[in-house]
Coordinates of C-alpha atoms and ligand atoms in Angstrom, one line a residue:
M1 CA 24.5 -18.5 26.8
D2 CA 22.4 -21.1 24.7
A3 CA 25.8 -23.4 24.6
Q4 CA 26.0 -23.9 28.3
R5 CA 22.7 -26.0 27.8
T6 CA 23.1 -29.4 27.1
P7 CA 19.7 -30.3 24.4
L8 CA 17.5 -32.4 25.9
V9 CA 16.0 -35.7 23.5
V10 CA 13.4 -37.4 24.9
A11 CA 11.7 -40.8 23.6
N12 CA 7.7 -40.5 24.9
W13 CA 6.6 -45.1 23.9
K14 CA 3.1 -43.1 25.0
M15 CA 1.5 -46.5 24.5
H16 CA 3.5 -49.1 23.2
K17 CA 5.5 -51.2 23.4
T18 CA 5.9 -54.6 25.9
I19 CA 8.8 -55.6 27.8
P20 CA 10.5 -58.2 25.4
E21 CA 10.2 -55.4 22.4
A22 CA 11.7 -52.5 24.9
L23 CA 14.3 -54.9 25.2
R24 CA 14.3 -55.2 21.5
F25 CA 14.2 -51.7 21.4
L26 CA 16.8 -51.0 23.6
D27 CA 20.1 -54.3 21.4
A28 CA 19.1 -52.0 18.3
F29 CA 19.0 -48.7 19.2
L30 CA 23.0 -49.2 21.9
P31 CA 24.6 -50.1 19.4
A32 CA 23.5 -47.2 16.8
L33 CA 23.6 -44.5 18.8
E34 CA 27.7 -46.0 19.0
G35 CA 28.1 -46.4 15.5
L36 CA 27.1 -42.8 14.6
G37 CA 29.5 -41.4 17.6
A38 CA 32.2 -44.0 15.3
Q39 CA 30.9 -42.2 12.0
G40 CA 31.9 -38.6 13.1
A41 CA 28.4 -37.2 14.5
P42 CA 30.9 -36.1 17.4
G43 CA 29.2 -36.0 21.2
V44 CA 26.1 -38.7 21.0
G45 CA 26.0 -39.0 24.2
R46 CA 28.0 -36.1 25.9
V47 CA 26.7 -33.6 24.2
V48 CA 23.7 -34.0 24.1
E49 CA 21.4 -35.8 27.3
V50 CA 19.1 -38.5 25.9
A51 CA 16.2 -40.5 27.6
I52 CA 13.3 -42.5 27.5
A53 CA 9.7 -42.9 28.9
P54 CA 8.9 -45.8 27.9
P55 CA 4.9 -47.5 29.9
F56 CA 5.0 -47.7 33.7
T57 CA 5.1 -51.9 33.0
A58 CA 7.9 -51.5 31.2
L59 CA 10.2 -49.1 32.9
Q60 CA 12.0 -51.9 35.8
A61 CA 13.5 -52.9 32.5
V62 CA 14.6 -50.5 30.6
G63 CA 15.8 -48.8 33.6
A64 CA 18.1 -52.1 34.3
R65 CA 18.9 -52.2 30.9
L66 CA 19.6 -48.3 30.8
R67 CA 22.2 -48.9 34.4
S68 CA 24.8 -51.3 32.2
A69 CA 24.9 -49.9 28.8
T70 CA 28.0 -47.4 27.9
A71 CA 26.3 -44.6 27.7
S72 CA 24.4 -42.7 30.3
I73 CA 20.7 -42.6 29.2
G74 CA 17.9 -41.5 31.5
L75 CA 15.4 -42.6 32.7
A76 CA 11.7 -41.6 32.3
A77 CA 7.8 -42.0 33.1
Q78 CA 5.4 -40.3 31.5
N79 CA 3.6 -39.5 34.6
V80 CA 2.6 -39.1 38.3
H81 CA 0.8 -39.2 41.2
P82 CA 1.0 -36.1 43.0
E83 CA 1.0 -37.6 46.4
P84 CA 3.6 -40.1 48.3
Q85 CA 0.9 -43.3 48.5
G86 CA -2.6 -43.6 49.1
A87 CA -6.1 -44.7 47.7
Y88 CA -5.4 -43.7 44.7
T89 CA -6.4 -47.5 42.8
G90 CA -4.1 -47.1 39.4
E91 CA -2.1 -45.0 40.2
V92 CA 1.6 -44.3 40.5
S93 CA 3.5 -42.1 43.2
P94 CA 6.6 -40.5 42.9
V95 CA 8.1 -41.9 45.6
M96 CA 8.4 -44.9 43.7
L97 CA 8.8 -43.5 40.0
S98 CA 12.5 -42.8 42.1
D99 CA 12.1 -46.3 43.6
L100 CA 12.9 -46.9 40.6
G101 CA 15.5 -44.3 39.3
C102 CA 13.8 -41.9 37.1
R103 CA 15.3 -39.4 36.0
Y104 CA 12.7 -37.2 34.9
V105 CA 8.9 -37.4 34.9
I106 CA 6.6 -36.3 31.8
V107 CA 3.4 -34.1 33.1
G108 CA 0.7 -31.8 31.2
H109 CA 1.3 -33.7 27.6
S110 CA -2.1 -33.0 25.9
E111 CA -2.9 -36.2 26.0
R112 CA -3.4 -36.2 29.5
R113 CA -5.1 -33.0 29.4
R114 CA -7.8 -33.6 26.4
H115 CA -8.6 -37.3 27.6
F116 CA -7.6 -37.4 30.8
G117 CA -9.3 -33.6 32.0
E118 CA -6.3 -32.9 33.7
D119 CA -6.3 -29.2 34.1
D120 CA -3.7 -26.7 35.1
A121 CA -4.3 -26.6 38.8
F122 CA -4.0 -30.7 39.0
I123 CA -0.9 -30.4 36.8
N124 CA 0.7 -28.0 39.1
K125 CA 0.3 -30.2 42.1
K126 CA 2.2 -33.1 40.1
L127 CA 5.2 -31.0 39.5
L128 CA 5.0 -29.4 42.6
A129 CA 6.2 -33.5 44.1
A130 CA 7.6 -34.7 41.5
L131 CA 10.7 -31.8 42.7
R132 CA 10.1 -32.3 46.0
H133 CA 11.2 -36.0 45.8
G134 CA 14.1 -35.8 42.8
L135 CA 12.2 -36.2 39.9
G136 CA 13.2 -33.4 37.0
P137 CA 9.3 -32.6 35.4
I138 CA 9.2 -32.1 31.6
L139 CA 6.3 -29.7 31.5
C140 CA 4.2 -30.0 28.9
V141 CA 2.3 -27.1 27.8
G142 CA 1.1 -26.0 23.3
E143 CA -2.2 -25.0 21.4
T144 CA -4.9 -26.0 19.8
L145 CA -5.3 -25.4 16.0
E146 CA -8.5 -24.2 17.0
E147 CA -6.2 -21.8 20.1
R148 CA -3.8 -20.6 17.5
R149 CA -5.7 -19.8 14.7
A150 CA -7.6 -17.4 17.2
G151 CA -4.5 -16.0 17.6
R152 CA -3.9 -16.6 21.2
T153 CA -0.7 -19.1 20.9
Q154 CA 0.7 -16.5 23.7
G155 CA -2.6 -16.2 26.4
V156 CA -2.7 -20.4 25.9
L157 CA 0.7 -20.8 26.3
E158 CA 1.4 -17.9 29.6
R159 CA -1.9 -19.4 31.6
Q160 CA -0.6 -23.6 31.3
L161 CA 3.7 -22.2 32.7
R162 CA 1.1 -19.5 34.9
G163 CA -0.6 -21.9 36.1
A164 CA 1.8 -25.0 36.3
L165 CA 4.5 -23.3 38.2
A166 CA 2.3 -21.1 40.8
G167 CA 4.4 -21.8 43.6
C168 CA 7.2 -23.1 41.8
P169 CA 11.0 -21.9 43.9
P170 CA 13.9 -21.1 42.0
E171 CA 15.4 -23.5 42.8
G172 CA 12.5 -25.9 40.9
A173 CA 12.4 -24.0 38.6
E174 CA 15.8 -24.9 37.1
R175 CA 15.3 -27.9 37.4
L176 CA 12.4 -28.1 34.6
V177 CA 12.4 -29.4 31.7
I178 CA 9.8 -27.6 29.1
A179 CA 8.4 -28.8 25.3
Y180 CA 6.6 -26.5 23.4
E181 CA 4.4 -28.8 22.0
P182 CA 1.3 -27.2 19.5
V183 CA -1.5 -30.0 20.1
W184 CA -2.0 -30.0 15.9
A185 CA 1.9 -30.9 15.6
I186 CA 1.1 -33.8 17.7
G187 CA 1.1 -37.3 16.2
T188 CA 0.1 -35.2 12.5
G189 CA 3.4 -35.9 10.9
V190 CA 3.1 -31.8 10.7
A191 CA 5.9 -30.3 12.6
A192 CA 5.3 -26.6 13.4
S193 CA 8.1 -24.7 10.7
P194 CA 11.2 -24.5 12.8
D195 CA 10.1 -20.4 13.0
D196 CA 6.8 -21.4 15.1
A197 CA 9.2 -23.7 17.0
Q198 CA 11.3 -20.7 17.7
E199 CA 8.7 -18.7 19.0
G200 CA 6.9 -21.0 21.5
A201 CA 10.3 -21.6 22.7
R202 CA 11.4 -17.6 23.6
F203 CA 8.2 -17.3 24.4
V204 CA 8.2 -19.8 26.7
R205 CA 12.5 -18.0 28.1
E206 CA 11.3 -14.4 27.8
L207 CA 7.7 -15.7 30.6
L208 CA 10.6 -17.9 32.5
R209 CA 12.4 -14.8 32.7
E210 CA 9.5 -12.4 34.1
L211 CA 8.7 -15.2 36.6
Y212 CA 12.4 -16.3 37.4
G213 CA 15.1 -14.0 36.0
E214 CA 17.2 -14.2 33.6
A215 CA 19.9 -17.2 34.6
V216 CA 16.9 -19.5 35.6
A217 CA 16.0 -18.9 31.7
G218 CA 19.0 -19.1 30.5
R219 CA 19.7 -22.6 32.0
V220 CA 16.0 -23.8 31.7
R221 CA 15.7 -26.3 28.4
V222 CA 13.1 -25.4 26.4
Q223 CA 12.6 -28.9 23.4
Y224 CA 10.3 -29.0 21.1
G225 CA 7.8 -31.4 20.4
G226 CA 5.0 -32.7 17.4
S227 CA 6.3 -35.1 14.3
V228 CA 10.1 -34.4 14.8
Q229 CA 11.0 -36.9 12.5
P230 CA 15.2 -37.8 11.0
G231 CA 14.3 -35.4 8.1
N232 CA 13.4 -31.7 9.9
A233 CA 15.0 -33.0 13.6
Y234 CA 18.0 -30.6 12.6
E235 CA 16.1 -27.9 11.4
L236 CA 14.2 -27.6 14.4
M237 CA 16.8 -28.0 17.0
V238 CA 19.0 -25.4 15.4
R239 CA 17.2 -22.4 16.3
P240 CA 18.2 -21.6 19.2
D241 CA 15.7 -21.6 22.1
V242 CA 15.4 -25.1 20.9
D243 CA 16.7 -27.6 23.9
G244 CA 16.3 -30.5 21.7
A245 CA 12.8 -32.7 21.6
L246 CA 10.3 -34.9 22.7
V247 CA 9.4 -37.2 20.3
G248 CA 6.1 -39.7 20.5
G249 CA 6.6 -41.6 16.6
A250 CA 9.5 -41.4 15.5
S251 CA 11.1 -42.7 19.2
L252 CA 9.9 -46.4 18.8
D253 CA 12.0 -47.2 15.6
P254 CA 15.3 -47.2 16.8
E255 CA 17.6 -46.2 13.8
Q256 CA 15.3 -43.3 13.5
F257 CA 15.5 -42.3 17.1
A258 CA 19.0 -42.7 17.1
Q259 CA 19.3 -41.0 13.9
I260 CA 17.5 -37.8 16.2
V261 CA 19.8 -37.5 18.2
A262 CA 22.8 -37.9 16.4
E263 CA 20.6 -35.1 13.7
A264 CA 20.9 -32.6 17.8
A265 CA 24.7 -33.4 18.5
K266 CA 24.8 -31.6 14.7
A267 CA 22.9 -28.1 15.7
V268 CA 24.6 -28.3 19.3
Q269 CA 27.6 -28.2 17.1
A270 CA 26.1 -25.7 14.2
K271 CA 25.0 -23.8 17.4
G272 CA 28.6 -23.3 18.8
Ligands
LIG301 P1 4.6 -36.9 17.9 O1 4.6 -37.0 19.0 O2 6.1 -37.2 17.7 O3 4.4 -38.5 17.4 O4 4.2 -36.3 17.1 C1 5.0 -36.5 20.4 C2 4.6 -36.0 21.6 O5 3.7 -36.4 21.9 O6 5.3 -35.7 23.0

């Protein structure tokens, strides 16, 4: 079952990089990716799927460059509004993202929950809207340190998942990617242990099984996110329920991000 899921490694650039900076990243990243393949990291770009989530302002430029690249790299947005259009000053709709050629959109990131007050009901609307307009939602879930210490990790994950997935049919669910991102590991330099990452991803899959059955649960990719770096990526992604990574800080550097993709390819091989 594990071998059937192609891991997905996503660069989440957050509020970083102007258009020239984004293009300079690609000038270095695309050859680095090809170079890794040539150096015997087999399957880079084939057995691992890669996507880049630049800020909205760089989506078009990055999308155009990716379309002309040899490797198939997906374009992802970092946020979306639930409505297709309307009087929502400053927002970007799923129709606009599809129009730009986005394959994925991140929803429910902890930074949006915390800084912008997004709750499970609003995240649910975004997720359903993304699916309606042909985008693959990358749904982020994860507990805070306080919640973990209080033994509430599973309860929090269950609430976030049930809330975000309300009314989502099985045909939609199998197009989802879920990122287990413990809030205490994001941007701190302290990743979850491989055991904790596996346990979070396993729990996510167990809940998917309960909601949608074995076939759907076996197909959905569950990423780990939170301080993923070249040095810890393999141990995290080699775990059976961890299907790639959502990478923030380390994805800003082309060599580091290419190395993380290479580690994902090695993890695929090891999982057989
Ligand atoms: P980080 O961010 O890799 O910088 O911890 C991950 C994320 O927020 O998705």
